[in-house]
Amino acid sequence: KKIVKFVLDRTDIPSIDRLVAVSAIRLNVLVTAILGRKAPPDKWILSIIYGVSGLVAEPFYWLQLIIYYLFHHTTADNKNRSGTINTAMKPDEIVFILGHWRSGTTYLHYELTSSKFTNVFTMRNSYTIAPQAALLLKPLINRIQLKKQRPIDWVEWDIHAPQEIDIGLQRFTSELPHIAICQGLDPGPALVKWANCIPSPHFERHYQLLMDWGWIHDTMSTYNFIFGDRSTTKNQEKKKIYIIKTPIMTAHVDILVRLYPKAKFVYIERDAKEVISSFGIILKVYNEIFGCWRREYLHDYDDEKDAAAMSVQALKEGYLRHKHLIPNDQLCEIKYEDLLKDPNQTVSNIQKKLNFQFHSSSLQ
């Protein structure tokens, strides 16, 4: 009983809700984080959990990868690249949600992937919690029970709730600025560096892989994945729409346009002061909840407000730098305030501008 009480009282031992955001970190990412700090983690139990969960998931990664290449992969032609997933399985439309964190991307994601729409698919917590094993362990992961609200804020969720690709991607690559938050470093320079860097081919390959696996995860059972059934089981008669929330790629639209030239984009913007205020708090909370090294604050919250301001400016500049690459009929820009005021009309406007249609069930 004393041991159980000790474990439950430790703030550095995460609940399953917290593991949805950060767990199953692949070894190369974990080693990069440790070598980058050159100091033992402050929360060593958390580091061990991240590492062990990653090692447990690693064999599934290779098995999942083999099955994927055997039954579900095709080579994309260079002239019209649209990912590497088999043609028979590809979504009819891919829609990327862009915008800075805390600018309404989550709210928009929830609205566009509402359960009332029967031809819409996305990435979910049950996938991004461990993308390297989610296709094989889907029945097991789907049984996970989460609290009604996310550990970082008041947003309602469960294991099937929509999730951004960035959360899954941080388990595969150390190029994302998320690693600086884990290391307890100032996230501002890391976010600016990301917005102005050129991501590696390794990053692009993993982005495409997670895109493909996310689609398979939301459209196919584990049985069909393992035994090579290439047909999706949901609503084959309707135009299938794949909605991807990816704030991290707001500054790298050029990559998305090159990899997915037919994709459509929704960019959401919110008053910068409100975003900075909200995101500054989230940066601090993220380090406290998920960081393996505690952040040393010089001026308390002001440190994170400065980092948030740097991030907002860098991502916005990156977006404006590459925005011209998106054809006009493939881009819809909206305001958070409009979404908040009338979400139904905003969703309708997005469908009209981008020329696709959500189908609702007769019951809804």
Tab-separated table of C-alpha atoms in Angstrom:
chain	number	residue	atom	x	y	z
A	1	LYS	CA	0.000	0.000	0.000
A	2	LYS	CA	2.860	2.378	0.772
A	3	ILE	CA	4.444	1.698	-2.612
A	4	VAL	CA	1.145	2.309	-4.438
A	5	LYS	CA	0.614	5.555	-2.514
A	6	PHE	CA	4.158	6.655	-3.339
A	7	VAL	CA	3.610	6.015	-7.042
A	8	LEU	CA	0.252	7.803	-7.102
A	9	ASP	CA	1.688	10.813	-5.278
A	10	ARG	CA	4.551	11.258	-7.729
A	11	THR	CA	3.817	14.112	-10.131
A	12	ASP	CA	6.455	12.866	-12.567
A	13	ILE	CA	4.564	9.615	-13.187
A	14	PRO	CA	2.050	10.357	-15.960
A	15	SER	CA	-1.532	9.147	-16.151
A	16	ILE	CA	-2.729	7.454	-19.319
A	17	ASP	CA	-4.199	10.813	-20.383
A	18	ARG	CA	-0.751	12.384	-20.352
A	19	LEU	CA	0.735	9.434	-22.247
A	20	VAL	CA	-1.659	10.170	-25.111
A	21	ALA	CA	0.298	13.366	-25.722
A	22	VAL	CA	3.797	12.019	-25.084
A	23	SER	CA	4.818	8.342	-24.968
A	24	ALA	CA	6.255	5.617	-27.196
A	25	ILE	CA	9.151	7.887	-28.181
A	26	ARG	CA	11.434	6.188	-30.673
A	27	LEU	CA	14.982	5.642	-29.461
A	28	ASN	CA	16.669	8.056	-31.889
A	29	VAL	CA	14.489	10.933	-30.655
A	30	LEU	CA	15.088	10.086	-27.011
A	31	VAL	CA	18.867	9.836	-27.474
A	32	THR	CA	18.901	13.201	-29.274
A	33	ALA	CA	17.043	14.794	-26.359
A	34	ILE	CA	19.464	13.369	-23.802
A	35	LEU	CA	22.602	14.274	-25.759
A	36	GLY	CA	21.231	17.752	-26.408
A	37	ARG	CA	21.040	18.513	-22.696
A	38	LYS	CA	24.178	16.667	-21.580
A	39	ALA	CA	22.650	16.399	-18.118
A	40	PRO	CA	20.552	13.759	-16.363
A	41	PRO	CA	16.787	14.367	-16.630
A	42	ASP	CA	15.151	16.058	-13.650
A	43	LYS	CA	12.178	13.702	-13.933
A	44	TRP	CA	13.938	10.419	-14.477
A	45	ILE	CA	10.846	8.238	-14.006
A	46	LEU	CA	9.115	10.100	-16.812
A	47	SER	CA	12.155	9.644	-19.047
A	48	ILE	CA	12.203	5.912	-18.344
A	49	ILE	CA	8.492	5.613	-19.167
A	50	TYR	CA	8.995	7.449	-22.453
A	51	GLY	CA	11.948	5.249	-23.339
A	52	VAL	CA	10.491	1.915	-22.248
A	53	SER	CA	7.174	2.545	-24.019
A	54	GLY	CA	9.150	3.398	-27.144
A	55	LEU	CA	11.213	0.218	-26.908
A	56	VAL	CA	8.061	-1.880	-26.384
A	57	ALA	CA	6.476	-0.322	-29.475
A	58	GLU	CA	9.583	-0.634	-31.671
A	59	PRO	CA	9.092	-4.278	-32.797
A	60	PHE	CA	5.534	-3.395	-33.842
A	61	TYR	CA	6.944	-0.554	-35.954
A	62	TRP	CA	8.994	-2.926	-38.081
A	63	LEU	CA	6.202	-5.479	-38.374
A	64	GLN	CA	3.704	-2.749	-39.256
A	65	LEU	CA	6.139	-1.332	-41.814
A	66	ILE	CA	6.631	-4.740	-43.481
A	67	ILE	CA	2.881	-5.343	-43.774
A	68	TYR	CA	2.389	-1.827	-45.114
A	69	TYR	CA	4.990	-2.264	-47.859
A	70	LEU	CA	3.741	-5.739	-48.761
A	71	PHE	CA	0.041	-4.960	-49.090
A	72	HIS	CA	-0.693	-1.229	-48.993
A	73	HIS	CA	2.136	0.692	-50.608
A	74	THR	CA	2.662	1.947	-54.120
A	75	THR	CA	5.318	4.212	-55.613
A	76	ALA	CA	4.059	7.725	-56.313
A	77	ASP	CA	5.008	9.163	-59.678
A	78	ASN	CA	7.151	12.277	-59.559
A	79	LYS	CA	4.833	14.282	-61.808
A	80	ASN	CA	1.775	14.101	-59.586
A	81	ARG	CA	2.813	12.998	-56.127
A	82	SER	CA	-0.004	12.511	-53.677
A	83	GLY	CA	1.568	10.310	-51.079
A	84	THR	CA	2.547	6.655	-51.303
A	85	ILE	CA	-0.632	4.858	-50.315
A	86	ASN	CA	-2.234	2.441	-52.775
A	87	THR	CA	-4.447	4.159	-55.342
A	88	ALA	CA	-7.475	2.048	-54.460
A	89	MET	CA	-7.320	3.274	-50.884
A	90	LYS	CA	-6.437	6.946	-51.289
A	91	PRO	CA	-8.782	9.655	-50.018
A	92	ASP	CA	-10.620	11.648	-52.664
A	93	GLU	CA	-9.779	14.907	-50.906
A	94	ILE	CA	-7.071	15.903	-48.425
A	95	VAL	CA	-7.710	19.038	-46.384
A	96	PHE	CA	-4.979	20.477	-44.162
A	97	ILE	CA	-5.900	22.724	-41.233
A	98	LEU	CA	-3.221	25.382	-40.734
A	99	GLY	CA	-2.807	28.078	-38.116
A	100	HIS	CA	-0.890	28.705	-34.929
A	101	TRP	CA	-1.657	26.687	-31.834
A	102	ARG	CA	-4.441	28.253	-29.733
A	103	SER	CA	-5.847	30.084	-32.751
A	104	GLY	CA	-8.879	27.807	-33.062
A	105	THR	CA	-7.335	24.888	-34.956
A	106	THR	CA	-8.682	22.317	-32.496
A	107	TYR	CA	-12.177	23.794	-32.518
A	108	LEU	CA	-12.153	23.832	-36.326
A	109	HIS	CA	-10.806	20.274	-36.440
A	110	TYR	CA	-13.642	19.071	-34.204
A	111	GLU	CA	-16.232	20.855	-36.335
A	112	LEU	CA	-14.921	19.490	-39.639
A	113	THR	CA	-14.687	15.922	-38.327
A	114	SER	CA	-17.982	15.875	-36.474
A	115	SER	CA	-19.570	12.445	-36.108
A	116	LYS	CA	-22.570	13.702	-38.094
A	117	PHE	CA	-20.411	13.629	-41.241
A	118	THR	CA	-20.179	10.117	-42.666
A	119	ASN	CA	-17.532	10.659	-45.343
A	120	VAL	CA	-14.889	12.412	-43.240
A	121	PHE	CA	-11.814	10.736	-41.766
A	122	THR	CA	-8.935	11.999	-39.642
A	123	MET	CA	-6.201	11.084	-37.174
A	124	ARG	CA	-7.319	10.286	-33.660
A	125	ASN	CA	-5.822	9.888	-30.191
A	126	SER	CA	-5.997	6.119	-30.663
A	127	TYR	CA	-3.540	6.503	-33.555
A	128	THR	CA	-1.169	9.289	-32.508
A	129	ILE	CA	-0.594	7.749	-29.040
A	130	ALA	CA	1.708	5.229	-30.780
A	131	PRO	CA	1.597	5.474	-34.582
A	132	GLN	CA	4.285	2.818	-34.922
A	133	ALA	CA	1.960	0.216	-33.357
A	134	ALA	CA	-1.560	1.635	-33.693
A	135	LEU	CA	-2.552	-0.314	-36.799
A	136	LEU	CA	-1.713	-3.622	-35.137
A	137	LEU	CA	-2.910	-2.798	-31.613
A	138	LYS	CA	-6.022	-0.842	-32.592
A	139	PRO	CA	-8.527	-3.120	-30.772
A	140	LEU	CA	-6.462	-2.878	-27.580
A	141	ILE	CA	-5.844	0.874	-27.750
A	142	ASN	CA	-9.526	1.553	-28.457
A	143	ARG	CA	-10.346	0.184	-25.003
A	144	ILE	CA	-8.376	2.927	-23.234
A	145	GLN	CA	-10.569	5.171	-21.089
A	146	LEU	CA	-9.555	8.808	-20.760
A	147	LYS	CA	-10.842	11.569	-18.527
A	148	LYS	CA	-13.434	13.854	-20.096
A	149	GLN	CA	-11.009	16.767	-20.562
A	150	ARG	CA	-7.453	17.085	-21.851
A	151	PRO	CA	-4.785	17.419	-19.146
A	152	ILE	CA	-3.612	20.788	-20.506
A	153	ASP	CA	-6.949	22.616	-20.758
A	154	TRP	CA	-10.752	22.262	-20.715
A	155	VAL	CA	-11.236	20.726	-24.177
A	156	GLU	CA	-13.373	17.570	-24.051
A	157	TRP	CA	-11.890	14.440	-25.554
A	158	ASP	CA	-11.696	10.647	-25.492
A	159	ILE	CA	-9.487	8.029	-27.116
A	160	HIS	CA	-11.375	8.476	-30.416
A	161	ALA	CA	-11.201	12.287	-30.437
A	162	PRO	CA	-9.473	13.991	-33.410
A	163	GLN	CA	-5.776	14.722	-32.964
A	164	GLU	CA	-3.134	16.578	-34.964
A	165	ILE	CA	-0.463	14.743	-36.908
A	166	ASP	CA	2.204	16.778	-35.072
A	167	ILE	CA	1.563	14.826	-31.853
A	168	GLY	CA	2.310	11.552	-33.611
A	169	LEU	CA	5.211	13.010	-35.559
A	170	GLN	CA	7.105	14.132	-32.450
A	171	ARG	CA	7.563	10.446	-31.594
A	172	PHE	CA	9.433	9.871	-34.862
A	173	THR	CA	11.679	12.883	-35.389
A	174	SER	CA	13.827	15.208	-33.306
A	175	GLU	CA	13.520	18.021	-35.876
A	176	LEU	CA	10.338	19.405	-34.313
A	177	PRO	CA	10.608	22.191	-31.699
A	178	HIS	CA	8.651	20.056	-29.222
A	179	ILE	CA	11.951	18.538	-28.121
A	180	ALA	CA	13.080	21.886	-26.659
A	181	ILE	CA	10.022	21.934	-24.371
A	182	CYS	CA	10.889	18.430	-23.161
A	183	GLN	CA	14.484	19.547	-22.545
A	184	GLY	CA	13.393	22.537	-20.470
A	185	LEU	CA	14.989	24.961	-22.928
A	186	ASP	CA	13.588	28.272	-24.111
A	187	PRO	CA	11.107	27.164	-26.807
A	188	GLY	CA	11.147	30.557	-28.558
A	189	PRO	CA	14.424	30.140	-30.494
A	190	ALA	CA	13.521	26.509	-31.270
A	191	LEU	CA	10.186	27.545	-32.775
A	192	VAL	CA	11.831	30.317	-34.815
A	193	LYS	CA	14.533	27.910	-35.997
A	194	TRP	CA	11.881	25.428	-37.108
A	195	ALA	CA	9.939	28.075	-39.034
A	196	ASN	CA	13.071	29.100	-40.956
A	197	CYS	CA	14.761	25.740	-41.469
A	198	ILE	CA	14.552	23.290	-44.359
A	199	PRO	CA	13.204	19.987	-42.982
A	200	SER	CA	15.211	16.960	-44.038
A	201	PRO	CA	14.124	14.264	-46.527
A	202	HIS	CA	13.983	11.965	-43.501
A	203	PHE	CA	11.326	14.233	-41.981
A	204	GLU	CA	9.322	14.282	-45.225
A	205	ARG	CA	9.364	10.491	-45.474
A	206	HIS	CA	8.053	10.137	-41.961
A	207	TYR	CA	5.390	12.761	-42.580
A	208	GLN	CA	4.119	10.821	-45.600
A	209	LEU	CA	4.304	7.544	-43.699
A	210	LEU	CA	2.237	8.894	-40.815
A	211	MET	CA	-0.247	10.360	-43.293
A	212	ASP	CA	-0.707	6.965	-44.926
A	213	TRP	CA	-0.910	5.052	-41.670
A	214	GLY	CA	-3.375	7.573	-40.244
A	215	TRP	CA	-5.679	7.073	-43.233
A	216	ILE	CA	-5.472	3.283	-42.936
A	217	HIS	CA	-6.128	3.516	-39.205
A	218	ASP	CA	-9.381	5.455	-39.607
A	219	THR	CA	-10.736	3.529	-42.585
A	220	MET	CA	-9.658	-0.053	-42.059
A	221	SER	CA	-9.804	-2.730	-39.368
A	222	THR	CA	-6.678	-4.380	-38.004
A	223	TYR	CA	-7.727	-7.634	-39.674
A	224	ASN	CA	-7.992	-6.010	-43.113
A	225	PHE	CA	-4.659	-4.256	-42.626
A	226	ILE	CA	-2.824	-7.454	-41.688
A	227	PHE	CA	-4.336	-9.598	-44.429
A	228	GLY	CA	-4.031	-7.052	-47.192
A	229	ASP	CA	-7.620	-6.012	-47.861
A	230	ARG	CA	-7.073	-2.791	-49.836
A	231	SER	CA	-10.687	-1.667	-49.851
A	232	THR	CA	-11.914	0.771	-47.230
A	233	THR	CA	-14.910	-0.427	-45.293
A	234	LYS	CA	-16.660	2.890	-44.693
A	235	ASN	CA	-18.911	4.693	-47.128
A	236	GLN	CA	-17.180	3.661	-50.333
A	237	GLU	CA	-19.957	5.198	-52.406
A	238	LYS	CA	-19.243	8.715	-51.135
A	239	LYS	CA	-16.350	11.051	-51.746
A	240	LYS	CA	-13.894	10.391	-48.922
A	241	ILE	CA	-12.341	13.443	-47.250
A	242	TYR	CA	-9.200	13.242	-45.100
A	243	ILE	CA	-8.917	16.143	-42.635
A	244	ILE	CA	-5.446	16.748	-41.173
A	245	LYS	CA	-4.692	19.306	-38.481
A	246	THR	CA	-1.019	20.299	-38.689
A	247	PRO	CA	-0.105	23.627	-37.032
A	248	ILE	CA	3.589	22.791	-37.233
A	249	MET	CA	3.451	22.858	-41.049
A	250	THR	CA	1.931	26.351	-41.176
A	251	ALA	CA	5.457	27.632	-41.808
A	252	HIS	CA	6.213	24.916	-44.381
A	253	VAL	CA	3.273	24.983	-46.751
A	254	ASP	CA	5.726	24.555	-49.624
A	255	ILE	CA	6.418	20.983	-48.513
A	256	LEU	CA	2.724	20.104	-48.286
A	257	VAL	CA	2.036	21.586	-51.734
A	258	ARG	CA	4.908	19.585	-53.214
A	259	LEU	CA	3.937	16.304	-51.542
A	260	TYR	CA	0.189	16.746	-51.970
A	261	PRO	CA	-0.387	19.083	-54.943
A	262	LYS	CA	-4.149	18.474	-55.047
A	263	ALA	CA	-4.648	19.036	-51.314
A	264	LYS	CA	-6.790	21.885	-50.015
A	265	PHE	CA	-5.991	24.153	-47.095
A	266	VAL	CA	-7.943	25.959	-44.398
A	267	TYR	CA	-5.968	28.640	-42.573
A	268	ILE	CA	-7.474	29.975	-39.347
A	269	GLU	CA	-6.290	33.172	-37.682
A	270	ARG	CA	-7.038	34.726	-34.290
A	271	ASP	CA	-6.101	38.006	-32.667
A	272	ALA	CA	-2.352	37.773	-32.056
A	273	LYS	CA	-2.500	39.097	-28.491
A	274	GLU	CA	-5.002	36.422	-27.487
A	275	VAL	CA	-2.936	33.691	-29.139
A	276	ILE	CA	0.245	34.848	-27.399
A	277	SER	CA	-1.475	34.961	-24.013
A	278	SER	CA	-2.997	31.502	-24.401
A	279	PHE	CA	0.028	29.852	-26.016
A	280	GLY	CA	2.402	31.252	-23.383
A	281	ILE	CA	0.434	29.457	-20.685
A	282	ILE	CA	0.371	26.230	-22.708
A	283	LEU	CA	4.151	26.279	-23.191
A	284	LYS	CA	4.645	26.445	-19.442
A	285	VAL	CA	2.035	23.746	-18.762
A	286	TYR	CA	3.568	21.463	-21.393
A	287	ASN	CA	6.973	21.629	-19.756
A	288	GLU	CA	5.544	21.006	-16.297
A	289	ILE	CA	3.450	18.043	-17.408
A	290	PHE	CA	5.523	16.436	-20.173
A	291	GLY	CA	9.071	17.792	-19.849
A	292	CYS	CA	11.868	15.539	-18.611
A	293	TRP	CA	13.918	18.591	-17.658
A	294	ARG	CA	12.325	21.407	-15.672
A	295	ARG	CA	12.441	24.831	-17.265
A	296	GLU	CA	14.296	27.502	-15.297
A	297	TYR	CA	12.362	30.745	-15.482
A	298	LEU	CA	14.096	34.098	-15.292
A	299	HIS	CA	10.972	36.207	-15.192
A	300	ASP	CA	8.305	33.567	-14.641
A	301	TYR	CA	5.456	33.773	-17.169
A	302	ASP	CA	7.058	36.592	-19.174
A	303	ASP	CA	9.635	34.115	-20.484
A	304	GLU	CA	6.906	32.046	-22.102
A	305	LYS	CA	5.036	35.085	-23.388
A	306	ASP	CA	8.189	36.140	-25.217
A	307	ALA	CA	8.583	32.632	-26.651
A	308	ALA	CA	4.917	32.615	-27.709
A	309	ALA	CA	5.296	35.992	-29.434
A	310	MET	CA	8.363	34.746	-31.313
A	311	SER	CA	6.468	31.642	-32.393
A	312	VAL	CA	3.375	33.524	-33.596
A	313	GLN	CA	5.492	35.880	-35.683
A	314	ALA	CA	7.723	33.132	-37.126
A	315	LEU	CA	4.877	30.841	-38.187
A	316	LYS	CA	2.887	33.723	-39.673
A	317	GLU	CA	5.909	34.900	-41.673
A	318	GLY	CA	6.529	31.350	-42.875
A	319	TYR	CA	2.924	31.013	-43.988
A	320	LEU	CA	2.966	34.319	-45.868
A	321	ARG	CA	6.274	33.373	-47.474
A	322	HIS	CA	4.819	30.241	-49.083
A	323	LYS	CA	1.126	31.098	-49.345
A	324	HIS	CA	1.434	32.037	-53.025
A	325	LEU	CA	2.226	28.406	-53.851
A	326	ILE	CA	-1.339	27.367	-53.003
A	327	PRO	CA	-3.784	27.792	-55.907
A	328	ASN	CA	-6.561	30.218	-54.985
A	329	ASP	CA	-9.297	27.597	-55.307
A	330	GLN	CA	-7.439	25.307	-52.876
A	331	LEU	CA	-7.142	27.797	-50.001
A	332	CYS	CA	-9.764	29.105	-47.590
A	333	GLU	CA	-8.799	31.610	-44.882
A	334	ILE	CA	-11.118	32.127	-41.920
A	335	LYS	CA	-11.218	34.053	-38.657
A	336	TYR	CA	-11.507	32.363	-35.284
A	337	GLU	CA	-14.103	34.932	-34.244
A	338	ASP	CA	-16.322	33.963	-37.210
A	339	LEU	CA	-16.009	30.276	-36.339
A	340	LEU	CA	-16.946	31.009	-32.743
A	341	LYS	CA	-19.936	33.154	-33.760
A	342	ASP	CA	-21.436	30.755	-36.307
A	343	PRO	CA	-19.637	27.413	-36.720
A	344	ASN	CA	-22.248	25.922	-39.064
A	345	GLN	CA	-22.037	28.837	-41.481
A	346	THR	CA	-18.230	28.781	-41.325
A	347	VAL	CA	-18.132	25.079	-42.198
A	348	SER	CA	-20.593	25.731	-45.032
A	349	ASN	CA	-18.388	28.552	-46.342
A	350	ILE	CA	-15.347	26.284	-46.289
A	351	GLN	CA	-17.167	23.593	-48.298
A	352	LYS	CA	-18.305	26.150	-50.852
A	353	LYS	CA	-14.898	27.794	-51.250
A	354	LEU	CA	-12.983	24.512	-51.546
A	355	ASN	CA	-15.665	22.739	-53.576
A	356	PHE	CA	-16.264	19.600	-51.538
A	357	GLN	CA	-19.253	18.311	-49.624
A	358	PHE	CA	-19.740	16.656	-46.276
A	359	HIS	CA	-22.454	13.986	-46.149
A	360	SER	CA	-24.610	13.685	-43.038
A	361	SER	CA	-26.389	10.553	-41.905
A	362	SER	CA	-30.181	10.547	-42.249
A	363	LEU	CA	-30.441	10.143	-38.479
A	364	GLN	CA	-28.398	13.266	-37.870
